[in-house]
Short mmCIF file of C-alpha atoms and ligand atoms in Angstrom, two decimals:
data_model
loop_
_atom_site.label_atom_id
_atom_site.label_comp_id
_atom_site.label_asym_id
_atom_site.label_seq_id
_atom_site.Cartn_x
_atom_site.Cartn_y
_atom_site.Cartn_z
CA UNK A 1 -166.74 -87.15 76.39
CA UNK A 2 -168.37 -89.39 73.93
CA UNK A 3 -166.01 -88.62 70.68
CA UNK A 4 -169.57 -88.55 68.14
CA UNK A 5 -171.28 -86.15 70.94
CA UNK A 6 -167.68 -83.66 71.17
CA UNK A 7 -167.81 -83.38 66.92
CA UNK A 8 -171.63 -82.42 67.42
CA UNK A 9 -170.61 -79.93 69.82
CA UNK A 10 -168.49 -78.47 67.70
CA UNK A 11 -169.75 -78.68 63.93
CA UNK A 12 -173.29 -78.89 64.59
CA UNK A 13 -175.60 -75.64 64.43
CA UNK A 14 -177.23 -75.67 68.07
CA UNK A 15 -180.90 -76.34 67.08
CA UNK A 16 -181.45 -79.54 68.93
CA UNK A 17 -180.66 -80.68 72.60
CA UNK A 18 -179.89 -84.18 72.41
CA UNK A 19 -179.35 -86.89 75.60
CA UNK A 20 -175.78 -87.63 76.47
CA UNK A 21 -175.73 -91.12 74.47
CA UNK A 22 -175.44 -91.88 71.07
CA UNK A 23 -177.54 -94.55 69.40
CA UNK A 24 -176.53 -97.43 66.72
CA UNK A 25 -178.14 -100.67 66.34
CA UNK A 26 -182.12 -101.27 66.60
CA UNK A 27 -184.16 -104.25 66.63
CA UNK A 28 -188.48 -104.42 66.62
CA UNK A 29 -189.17 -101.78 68.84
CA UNK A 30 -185.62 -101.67 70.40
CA UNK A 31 -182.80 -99.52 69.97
CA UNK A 32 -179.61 -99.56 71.68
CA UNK A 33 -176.63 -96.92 72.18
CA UNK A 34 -173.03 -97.37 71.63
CA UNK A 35 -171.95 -98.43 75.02
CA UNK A 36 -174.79 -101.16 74.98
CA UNK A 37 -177.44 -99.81 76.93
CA UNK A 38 -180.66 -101.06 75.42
CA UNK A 39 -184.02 -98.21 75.31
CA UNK A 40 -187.80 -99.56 74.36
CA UNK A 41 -188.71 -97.19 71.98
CA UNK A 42 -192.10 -94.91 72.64
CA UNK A 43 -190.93 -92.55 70.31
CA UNK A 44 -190.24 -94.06 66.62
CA UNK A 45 -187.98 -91.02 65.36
CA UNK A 46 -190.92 -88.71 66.16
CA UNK A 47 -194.04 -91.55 65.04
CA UNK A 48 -191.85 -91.84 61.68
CA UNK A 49 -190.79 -96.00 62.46
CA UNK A 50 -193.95 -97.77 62.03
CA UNK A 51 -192.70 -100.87 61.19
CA UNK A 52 -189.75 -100.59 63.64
CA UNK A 53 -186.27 -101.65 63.11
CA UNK A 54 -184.46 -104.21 60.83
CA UNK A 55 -187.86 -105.21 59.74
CA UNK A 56 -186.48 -107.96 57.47
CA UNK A 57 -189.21 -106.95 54.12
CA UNK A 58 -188.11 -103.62 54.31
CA UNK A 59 -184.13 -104.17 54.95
CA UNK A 60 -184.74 -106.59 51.44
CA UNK A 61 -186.73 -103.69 49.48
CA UNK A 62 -183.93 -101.36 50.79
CA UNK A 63 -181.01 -104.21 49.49
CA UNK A 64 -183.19 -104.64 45.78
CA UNK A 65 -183.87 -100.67 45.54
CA UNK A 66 -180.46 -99.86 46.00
CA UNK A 67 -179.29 -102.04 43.22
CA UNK A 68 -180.82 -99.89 40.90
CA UNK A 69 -180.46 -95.86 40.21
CA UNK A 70 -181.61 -94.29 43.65
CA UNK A 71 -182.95 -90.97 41.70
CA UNK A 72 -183.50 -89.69 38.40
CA UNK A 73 -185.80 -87.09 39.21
CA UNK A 74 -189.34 -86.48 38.14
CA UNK A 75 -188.13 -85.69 34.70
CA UNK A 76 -188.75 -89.04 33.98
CA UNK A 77 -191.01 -92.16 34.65
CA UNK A 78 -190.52 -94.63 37.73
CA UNK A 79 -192.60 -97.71 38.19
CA UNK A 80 -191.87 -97.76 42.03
CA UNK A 81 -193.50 -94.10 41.88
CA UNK A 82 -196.57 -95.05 39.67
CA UNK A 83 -197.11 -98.45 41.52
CA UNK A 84 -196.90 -96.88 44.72
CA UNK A 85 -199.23 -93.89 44.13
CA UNK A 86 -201.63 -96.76 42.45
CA UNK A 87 -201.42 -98.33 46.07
CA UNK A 88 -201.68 -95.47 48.18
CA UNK A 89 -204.30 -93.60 46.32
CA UNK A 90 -206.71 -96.98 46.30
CA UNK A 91 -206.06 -96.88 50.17
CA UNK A 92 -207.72 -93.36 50.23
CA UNK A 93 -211.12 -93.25 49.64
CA UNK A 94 -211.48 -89.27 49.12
CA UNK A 95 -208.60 -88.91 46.79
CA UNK A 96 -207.93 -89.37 43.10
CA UNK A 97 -204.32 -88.56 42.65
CA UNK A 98 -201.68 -88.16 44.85
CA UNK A 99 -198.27 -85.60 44.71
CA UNK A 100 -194.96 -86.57 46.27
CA UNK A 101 -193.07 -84.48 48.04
CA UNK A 102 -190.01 -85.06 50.93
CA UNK A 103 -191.89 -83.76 54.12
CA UNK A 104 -194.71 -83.24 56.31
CA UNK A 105 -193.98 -79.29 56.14
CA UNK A 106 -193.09 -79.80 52.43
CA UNK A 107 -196.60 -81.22 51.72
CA UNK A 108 -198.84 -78.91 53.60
CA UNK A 109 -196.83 -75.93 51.40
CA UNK A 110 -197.89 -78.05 48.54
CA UNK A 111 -201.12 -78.24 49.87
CA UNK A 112 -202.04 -74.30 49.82
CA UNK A 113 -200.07 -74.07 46.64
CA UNK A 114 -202.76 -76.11 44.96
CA UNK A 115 -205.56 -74.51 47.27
CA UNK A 116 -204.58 -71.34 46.22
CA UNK A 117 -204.19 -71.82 42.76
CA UNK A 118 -207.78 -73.68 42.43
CA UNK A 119 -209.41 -70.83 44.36
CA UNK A 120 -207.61 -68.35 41.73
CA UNK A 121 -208.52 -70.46 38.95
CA UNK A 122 -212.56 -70.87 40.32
CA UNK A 123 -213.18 -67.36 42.09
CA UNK A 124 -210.45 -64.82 40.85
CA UNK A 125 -208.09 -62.82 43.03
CA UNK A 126 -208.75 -62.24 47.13
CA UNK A 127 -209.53 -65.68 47.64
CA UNK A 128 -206.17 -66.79 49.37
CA UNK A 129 -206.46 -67.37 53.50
CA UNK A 130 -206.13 -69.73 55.10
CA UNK A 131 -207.05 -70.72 58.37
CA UNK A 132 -205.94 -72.74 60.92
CA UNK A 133 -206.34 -73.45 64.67
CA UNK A 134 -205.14 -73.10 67.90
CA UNK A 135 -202.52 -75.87 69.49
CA UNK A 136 -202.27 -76.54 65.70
CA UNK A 137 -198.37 -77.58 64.23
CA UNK A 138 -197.80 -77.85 60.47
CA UNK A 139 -194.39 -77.32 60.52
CA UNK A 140 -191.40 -75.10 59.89
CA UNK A 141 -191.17 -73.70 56.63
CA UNK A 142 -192.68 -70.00 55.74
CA UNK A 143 -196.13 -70.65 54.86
CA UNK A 144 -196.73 -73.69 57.18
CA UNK A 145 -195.23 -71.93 59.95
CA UNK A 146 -198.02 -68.81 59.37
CA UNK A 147 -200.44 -71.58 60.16
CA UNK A 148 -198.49 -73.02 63.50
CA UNK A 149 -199.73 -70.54 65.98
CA UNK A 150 -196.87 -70.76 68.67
CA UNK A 151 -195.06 -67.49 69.60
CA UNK A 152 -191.81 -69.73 70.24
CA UNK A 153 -191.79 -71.19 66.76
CA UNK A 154 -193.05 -67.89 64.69
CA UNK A 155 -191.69 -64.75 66.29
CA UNK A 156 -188.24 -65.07 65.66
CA UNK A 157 -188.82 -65.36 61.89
CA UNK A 158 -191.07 -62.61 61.20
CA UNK A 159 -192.82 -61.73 58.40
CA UNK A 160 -194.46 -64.88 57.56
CA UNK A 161 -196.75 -65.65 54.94
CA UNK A 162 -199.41 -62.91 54.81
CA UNK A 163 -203.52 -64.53 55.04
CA UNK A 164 -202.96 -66.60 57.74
CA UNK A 165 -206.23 -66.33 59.81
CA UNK A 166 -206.14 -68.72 63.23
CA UNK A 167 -209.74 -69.79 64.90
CA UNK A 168 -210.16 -71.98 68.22
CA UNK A 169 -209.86 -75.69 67.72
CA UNK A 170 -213.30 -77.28 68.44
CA UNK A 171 -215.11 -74.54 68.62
CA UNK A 172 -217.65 -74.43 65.67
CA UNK A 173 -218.33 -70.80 66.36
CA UNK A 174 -214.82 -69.68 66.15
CA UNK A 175 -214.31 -71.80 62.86
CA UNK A 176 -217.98 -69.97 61.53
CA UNK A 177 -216.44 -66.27 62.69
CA UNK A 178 -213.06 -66.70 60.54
CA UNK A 179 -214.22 -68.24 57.96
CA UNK A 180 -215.56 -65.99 55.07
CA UNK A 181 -215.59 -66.28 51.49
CA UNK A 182 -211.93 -64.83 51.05
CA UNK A 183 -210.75 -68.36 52.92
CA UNK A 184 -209.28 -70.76 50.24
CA UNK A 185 -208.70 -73.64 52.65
CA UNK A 186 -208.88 -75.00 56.14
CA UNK A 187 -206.10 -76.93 57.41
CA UNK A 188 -206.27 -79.15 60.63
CA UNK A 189 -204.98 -82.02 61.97
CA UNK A 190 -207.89 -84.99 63.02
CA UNK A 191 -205.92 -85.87 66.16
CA UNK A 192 -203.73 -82.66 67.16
CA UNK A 193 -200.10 -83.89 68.10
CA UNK A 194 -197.65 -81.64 68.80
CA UNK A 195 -200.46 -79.57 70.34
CA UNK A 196 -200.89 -82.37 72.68
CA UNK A 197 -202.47 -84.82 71.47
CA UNK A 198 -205.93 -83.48 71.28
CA UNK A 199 -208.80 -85.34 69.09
CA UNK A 200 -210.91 -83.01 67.14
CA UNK A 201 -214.67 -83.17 68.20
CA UNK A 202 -217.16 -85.01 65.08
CA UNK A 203 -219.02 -81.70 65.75
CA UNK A 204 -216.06 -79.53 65.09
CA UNK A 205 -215.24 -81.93 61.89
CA UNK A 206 -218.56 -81.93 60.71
CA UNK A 207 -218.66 -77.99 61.34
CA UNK A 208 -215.79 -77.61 59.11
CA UNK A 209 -217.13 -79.06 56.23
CA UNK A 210 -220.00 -77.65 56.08
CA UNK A 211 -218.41 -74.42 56.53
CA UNK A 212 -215.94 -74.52 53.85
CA UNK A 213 -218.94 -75.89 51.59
CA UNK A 214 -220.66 -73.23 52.25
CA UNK A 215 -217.65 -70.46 51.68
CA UNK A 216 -216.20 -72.63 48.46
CA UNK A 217 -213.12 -73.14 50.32
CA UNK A 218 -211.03 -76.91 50.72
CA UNK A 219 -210.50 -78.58 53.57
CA UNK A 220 -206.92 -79.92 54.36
CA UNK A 221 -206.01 -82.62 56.42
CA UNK A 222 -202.57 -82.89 57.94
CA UNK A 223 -202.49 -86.52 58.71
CA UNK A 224 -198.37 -86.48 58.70
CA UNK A 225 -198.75 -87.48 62.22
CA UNK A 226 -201.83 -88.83 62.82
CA UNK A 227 -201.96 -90.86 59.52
CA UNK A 228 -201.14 -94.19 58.29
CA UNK A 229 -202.37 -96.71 61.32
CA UNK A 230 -200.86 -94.59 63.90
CA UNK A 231 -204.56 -94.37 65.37
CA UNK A 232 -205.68 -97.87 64.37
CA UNK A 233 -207.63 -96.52 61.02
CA UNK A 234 -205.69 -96.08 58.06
CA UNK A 235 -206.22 -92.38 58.00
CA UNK A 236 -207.77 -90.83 61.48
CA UNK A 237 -209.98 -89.14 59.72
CA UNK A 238 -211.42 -92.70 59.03
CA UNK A 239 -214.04 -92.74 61.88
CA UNK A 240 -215.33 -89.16 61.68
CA UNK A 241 -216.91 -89.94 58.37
CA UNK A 242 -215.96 -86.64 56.95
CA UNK A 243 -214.29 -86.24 53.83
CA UNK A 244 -211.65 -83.75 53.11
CA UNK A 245 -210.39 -82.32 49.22
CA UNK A 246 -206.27 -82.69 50.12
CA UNK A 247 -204.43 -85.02 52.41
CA UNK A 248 -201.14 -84.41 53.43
CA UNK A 249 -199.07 -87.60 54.69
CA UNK A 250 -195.64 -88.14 55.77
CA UNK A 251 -193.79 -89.32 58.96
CA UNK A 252 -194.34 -93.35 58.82
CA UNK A 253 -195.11 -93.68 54.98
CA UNK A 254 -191.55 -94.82 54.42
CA UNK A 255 -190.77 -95.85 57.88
CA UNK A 256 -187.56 -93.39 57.94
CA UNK A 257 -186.57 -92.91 54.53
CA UNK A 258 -187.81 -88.83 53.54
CA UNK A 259 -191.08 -88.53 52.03
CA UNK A 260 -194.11 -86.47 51.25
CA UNK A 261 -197.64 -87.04 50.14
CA UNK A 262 -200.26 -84.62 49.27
CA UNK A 263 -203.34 -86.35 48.10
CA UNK A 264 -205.92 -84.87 46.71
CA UNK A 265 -209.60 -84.99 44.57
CA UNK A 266 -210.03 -84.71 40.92
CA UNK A 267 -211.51 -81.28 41.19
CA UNK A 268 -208.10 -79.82 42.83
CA UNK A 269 -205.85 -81.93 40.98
CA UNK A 270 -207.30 -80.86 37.67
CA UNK A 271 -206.06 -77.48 38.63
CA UNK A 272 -202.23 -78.38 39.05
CA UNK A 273 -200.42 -78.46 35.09
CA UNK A 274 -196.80 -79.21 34.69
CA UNK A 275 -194.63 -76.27 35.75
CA UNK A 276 -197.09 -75.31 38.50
CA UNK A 277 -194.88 -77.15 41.76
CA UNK A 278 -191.93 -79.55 41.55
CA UNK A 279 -189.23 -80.79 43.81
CA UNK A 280 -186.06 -82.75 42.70
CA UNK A 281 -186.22 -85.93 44.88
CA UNK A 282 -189.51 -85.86 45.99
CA UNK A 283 -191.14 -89.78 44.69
CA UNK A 284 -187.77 -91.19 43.46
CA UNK A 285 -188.08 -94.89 42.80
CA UNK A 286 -185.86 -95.77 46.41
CA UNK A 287 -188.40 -94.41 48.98
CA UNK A 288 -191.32 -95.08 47.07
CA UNK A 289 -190.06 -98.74 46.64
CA UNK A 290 -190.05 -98.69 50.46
CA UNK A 291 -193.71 -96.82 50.95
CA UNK A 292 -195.17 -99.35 48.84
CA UNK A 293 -194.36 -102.07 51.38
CA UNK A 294 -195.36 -99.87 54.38
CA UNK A 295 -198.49 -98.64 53.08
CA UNK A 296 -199.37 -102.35 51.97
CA UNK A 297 -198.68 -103.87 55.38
CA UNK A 298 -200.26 -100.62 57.59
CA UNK A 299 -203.17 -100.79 55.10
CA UNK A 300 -203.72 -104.82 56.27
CA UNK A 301 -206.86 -104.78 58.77
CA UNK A 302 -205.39 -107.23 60.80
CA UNK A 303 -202.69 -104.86 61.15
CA UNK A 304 -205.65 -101.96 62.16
CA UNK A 305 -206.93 -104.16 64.69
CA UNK A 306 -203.54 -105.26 66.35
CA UNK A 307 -202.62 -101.25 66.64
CA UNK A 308 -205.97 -100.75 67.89
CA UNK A 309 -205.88 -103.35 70.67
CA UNK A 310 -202.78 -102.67 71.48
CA UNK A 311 -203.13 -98.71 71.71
CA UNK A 312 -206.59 -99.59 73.73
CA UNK A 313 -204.32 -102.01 75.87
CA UNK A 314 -201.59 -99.55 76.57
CA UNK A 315 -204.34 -96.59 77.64
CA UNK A 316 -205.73 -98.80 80.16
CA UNK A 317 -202.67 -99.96 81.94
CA UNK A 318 -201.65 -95.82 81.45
CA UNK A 319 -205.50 -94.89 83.54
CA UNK A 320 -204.37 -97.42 85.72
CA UNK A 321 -201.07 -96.15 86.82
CA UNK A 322 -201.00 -95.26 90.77
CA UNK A 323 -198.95 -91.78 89.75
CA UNK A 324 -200.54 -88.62 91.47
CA UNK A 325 -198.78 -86.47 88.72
CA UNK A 326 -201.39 -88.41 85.97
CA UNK A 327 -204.81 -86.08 85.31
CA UNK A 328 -206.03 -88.06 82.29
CA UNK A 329 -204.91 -89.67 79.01
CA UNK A 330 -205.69 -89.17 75.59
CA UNK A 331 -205.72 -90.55 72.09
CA UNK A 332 -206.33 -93.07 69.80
CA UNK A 333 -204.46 -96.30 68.77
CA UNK A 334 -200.64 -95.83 69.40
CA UNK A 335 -200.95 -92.00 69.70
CA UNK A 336 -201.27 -91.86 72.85
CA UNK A 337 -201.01 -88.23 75.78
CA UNK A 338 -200.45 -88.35 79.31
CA UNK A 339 -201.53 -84.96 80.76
CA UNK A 340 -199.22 -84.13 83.65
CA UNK A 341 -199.48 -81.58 86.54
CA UNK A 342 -195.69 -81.62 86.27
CA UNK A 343 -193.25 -80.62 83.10
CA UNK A 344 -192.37 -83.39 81.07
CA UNK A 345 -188.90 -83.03 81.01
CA UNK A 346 -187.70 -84.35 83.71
CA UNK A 347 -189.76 -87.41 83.36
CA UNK A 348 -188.17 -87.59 79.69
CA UNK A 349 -184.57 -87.71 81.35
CA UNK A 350 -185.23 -90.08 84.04
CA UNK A 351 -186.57 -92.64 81.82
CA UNK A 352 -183.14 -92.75 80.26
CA UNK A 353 -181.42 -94.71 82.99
CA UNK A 354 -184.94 -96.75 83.25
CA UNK A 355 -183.93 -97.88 79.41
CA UNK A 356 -187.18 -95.86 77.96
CA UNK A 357 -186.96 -93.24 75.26
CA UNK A 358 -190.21 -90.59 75.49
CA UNK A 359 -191.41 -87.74 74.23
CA UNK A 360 -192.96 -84.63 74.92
CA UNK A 361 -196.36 -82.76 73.48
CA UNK A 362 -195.78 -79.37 74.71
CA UNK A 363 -194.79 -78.55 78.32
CA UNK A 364 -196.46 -80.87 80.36
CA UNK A 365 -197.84 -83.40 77.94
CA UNK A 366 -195.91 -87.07 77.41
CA UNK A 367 -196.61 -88.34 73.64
CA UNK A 368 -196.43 -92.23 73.37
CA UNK A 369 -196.01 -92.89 70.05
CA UNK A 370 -194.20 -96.35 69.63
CA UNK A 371 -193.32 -98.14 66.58
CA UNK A 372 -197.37 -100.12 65.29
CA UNK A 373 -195.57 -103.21 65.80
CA UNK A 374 -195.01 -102.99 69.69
CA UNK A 375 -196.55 -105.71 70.95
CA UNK A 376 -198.58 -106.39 74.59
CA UNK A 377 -195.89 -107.91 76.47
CA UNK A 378 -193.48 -105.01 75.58
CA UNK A 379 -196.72 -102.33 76.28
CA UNK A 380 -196.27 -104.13 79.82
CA UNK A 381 -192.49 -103.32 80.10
CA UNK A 382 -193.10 -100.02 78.97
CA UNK A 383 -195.89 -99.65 82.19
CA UNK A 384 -193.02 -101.39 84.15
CA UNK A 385 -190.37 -98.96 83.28
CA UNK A 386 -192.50 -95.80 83.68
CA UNK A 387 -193.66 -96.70 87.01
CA UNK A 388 -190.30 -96.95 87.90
CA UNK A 389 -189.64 -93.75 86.08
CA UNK A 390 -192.38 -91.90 87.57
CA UNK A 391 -191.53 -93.19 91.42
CA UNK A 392 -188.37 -91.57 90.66
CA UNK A 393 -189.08 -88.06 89.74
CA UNK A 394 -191.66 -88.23 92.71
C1 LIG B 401 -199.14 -82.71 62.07
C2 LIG B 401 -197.80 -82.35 61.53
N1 LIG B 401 -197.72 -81.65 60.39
C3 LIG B 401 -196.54 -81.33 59.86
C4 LIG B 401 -195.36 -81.67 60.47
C5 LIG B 401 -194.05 -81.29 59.83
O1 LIG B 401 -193.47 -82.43 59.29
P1 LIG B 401 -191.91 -82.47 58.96
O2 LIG B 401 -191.20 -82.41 60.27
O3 LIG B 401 -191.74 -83.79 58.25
O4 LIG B 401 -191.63 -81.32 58.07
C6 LIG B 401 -195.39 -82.39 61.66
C7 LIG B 401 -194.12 -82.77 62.35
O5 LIG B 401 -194.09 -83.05 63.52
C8 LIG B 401 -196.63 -82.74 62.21
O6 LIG B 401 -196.73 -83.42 63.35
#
């Protein structure tokens, strides 16, 4: 056995299956394992590598950051921090400030932190739910898991946070049945990933604001997946033309390196004094040295357009796939879902020997979400290879 896979084995806590290779070098949208085998990449570390691999600005910010300290903490100022959140902030039309933090989980905890606290602040005590929807995933930790409604993911760590309320995604009259003036926020995510890759409606969006308008609550939107380009707006909320009061961001911002962002308006930020939330590494001046380069090139309309095309590229060759097993595809840009009649999984393996690396959305769902820099000539390798792929399984 592979000698990295047989320490794994045996020092690793078993939370992950893992394929039996082990990967090293990476180039564009290309990575390749230890015994040479090369894989196009459709997954980018979960939609983290936007900018794909050895991209030679970031390998240089990475070489120039790391000549200096890597952290002193948020004791203290940091001009890749401030210049950054400058940058970032701009790119946001909604937001006024923004609040760093390591994770996508991370930031939606921050996220009804601050919701909480400006309900408290505004309406007194009893204001404090917060509501979420089905197929929704905001991650692991306590109070983001309350609001991931899977049995798999929750019931093993029960109790979780207590005013968790969960209504049906696009369905306006669910959202106007569970939403009362004891909500503080509603959290969704504009394009639903790990749920499947599932685009909210404009009516549902349009629903929701009105609703938490109405009941004085904020709306949250988890764009750690969805966000930065990945659907060929800077933010997917972008085309809706609904506004939200806090942002969360994560995944791509710092195409690998750890980070966080919760962005919000004036009118919750003015809430938040120093004491209220902190983190130790969250914004240090190495990843936010890195963001700032990601954020500027993502933010680039040409750069829009060419994930647009491309995404609207790739779903057309996907429709046009001869595969019985295909009943529709979904998304936006590069986040793309191939509803199957089959489980995913053993497509997933197969495309291993066919040099592919894919992900699932749930059961039966593939996700396609490929570094924003794949280009069409590799889309059309990537149609080559799942053909092949998809012959295979049968
Ligand atoms: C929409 C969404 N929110 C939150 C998270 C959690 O992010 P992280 O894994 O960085 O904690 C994820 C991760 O997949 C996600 O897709």
């Amino acid at each position: 056995m592979n000698p990295t896979i047989q320490l794994e084995q045996r020092y690793l806590v078993r939370a992950y299956n893992r394929p039996p290779f082990v990967l090293d070098t990476g180039q564009g949208v290309w990575l390749q394992d230890t015994d040479g085998n090369e894989y196009l990449d459709l997954v980018a570390g979960i939609a983290v590598s936007a900018l794909g691999y050895q991209d030679p600005e970031i390998v240089g910010t990475i070489v120039t950051a790391a000549s200096k300290p890597l952290h002193y903490s948020n004791l203290y100022h940091s001009e890749p921090m401030a210049r950054f959140a400058a940058h970032l902030v701009e790119a946001t039309p909604f937001a006024d400030r923004v609040h760093f933090q390591n994770s996508g989980t991370e930031s939606n905890e921050a996220a009804f932190k601050f919701a909480r606290k400006w309900a408290r602040q505004h309406y007194g005590e009893g204001k404090t739910d917060i509501v979420s929807f089905s197929g929704a995933f905001h991650g692991r930790t306590m109070g983001a898991l309350a609001t991931t409604p899977r049995p798999k993911y929750q019931d093993p760590f029960r109790p979780l946070m207590p005013g968790a309320r969960l209504g049906q995604f696009n369905d306006p009259a669910s959202a106007a049945e569970i939403i009362d003036d004891n909500v503080c926020a509603v959290i969704l995510e504009p394009v639903q990933g790990e749920g499947g890759i599932h685009p909210a409606s404009n009516e549902f969006m349009v629903a929701l604001r009105e609703l938490t308008h109405k009941h004085n609550a904020l709306l949250i939107f988890d764009e750690v997946q969805c966000g930065v380009g990945r659907t060929g707006t800077f933010w997917a909320h972008e085309p809706y033309g609904v506004m939200p009061d806090i942002l969360c961001a994560a995944k791509p911002l710092a195409n690998g390196l750890p980070i966080g962002a919760v962005l919000v308006s004036e009118r919750v930020a003015e809430v938040i004094h120093p004491g209220d939330h902190g983190t130790t590494f969250a914004g240090g001046p190495f990843v936010t040295a890195v963001a700032d380069v990601v954020v500027r090139r993502v933010s680039d309309p040409a750069f829009l357009a060419h994930v647009e095309a491309t995404g609207a590229y790739f779903k057309e060759r996907l429709e046009a796939l001869n595969s019985p097993h295909i009943q529709e595809v979904r998304g936006r840009g590069l986040m793309l879902g191939v509803q199957l009649d089959v489980p995913a999984a053993p497509i997933i393996q197969a495309g291993y020997g066919h040099g592919l690396l894919l992900l699932n959305a749930g059961s039966d769902v593939l996700r396609l979400v490929p570094p924003l820099i794949i280009t069409p000539a590799e889309v059309d390798v990537a149609i080559e290879r799942l053909a092949e792929t998809l012959d295979q399984v049968g």
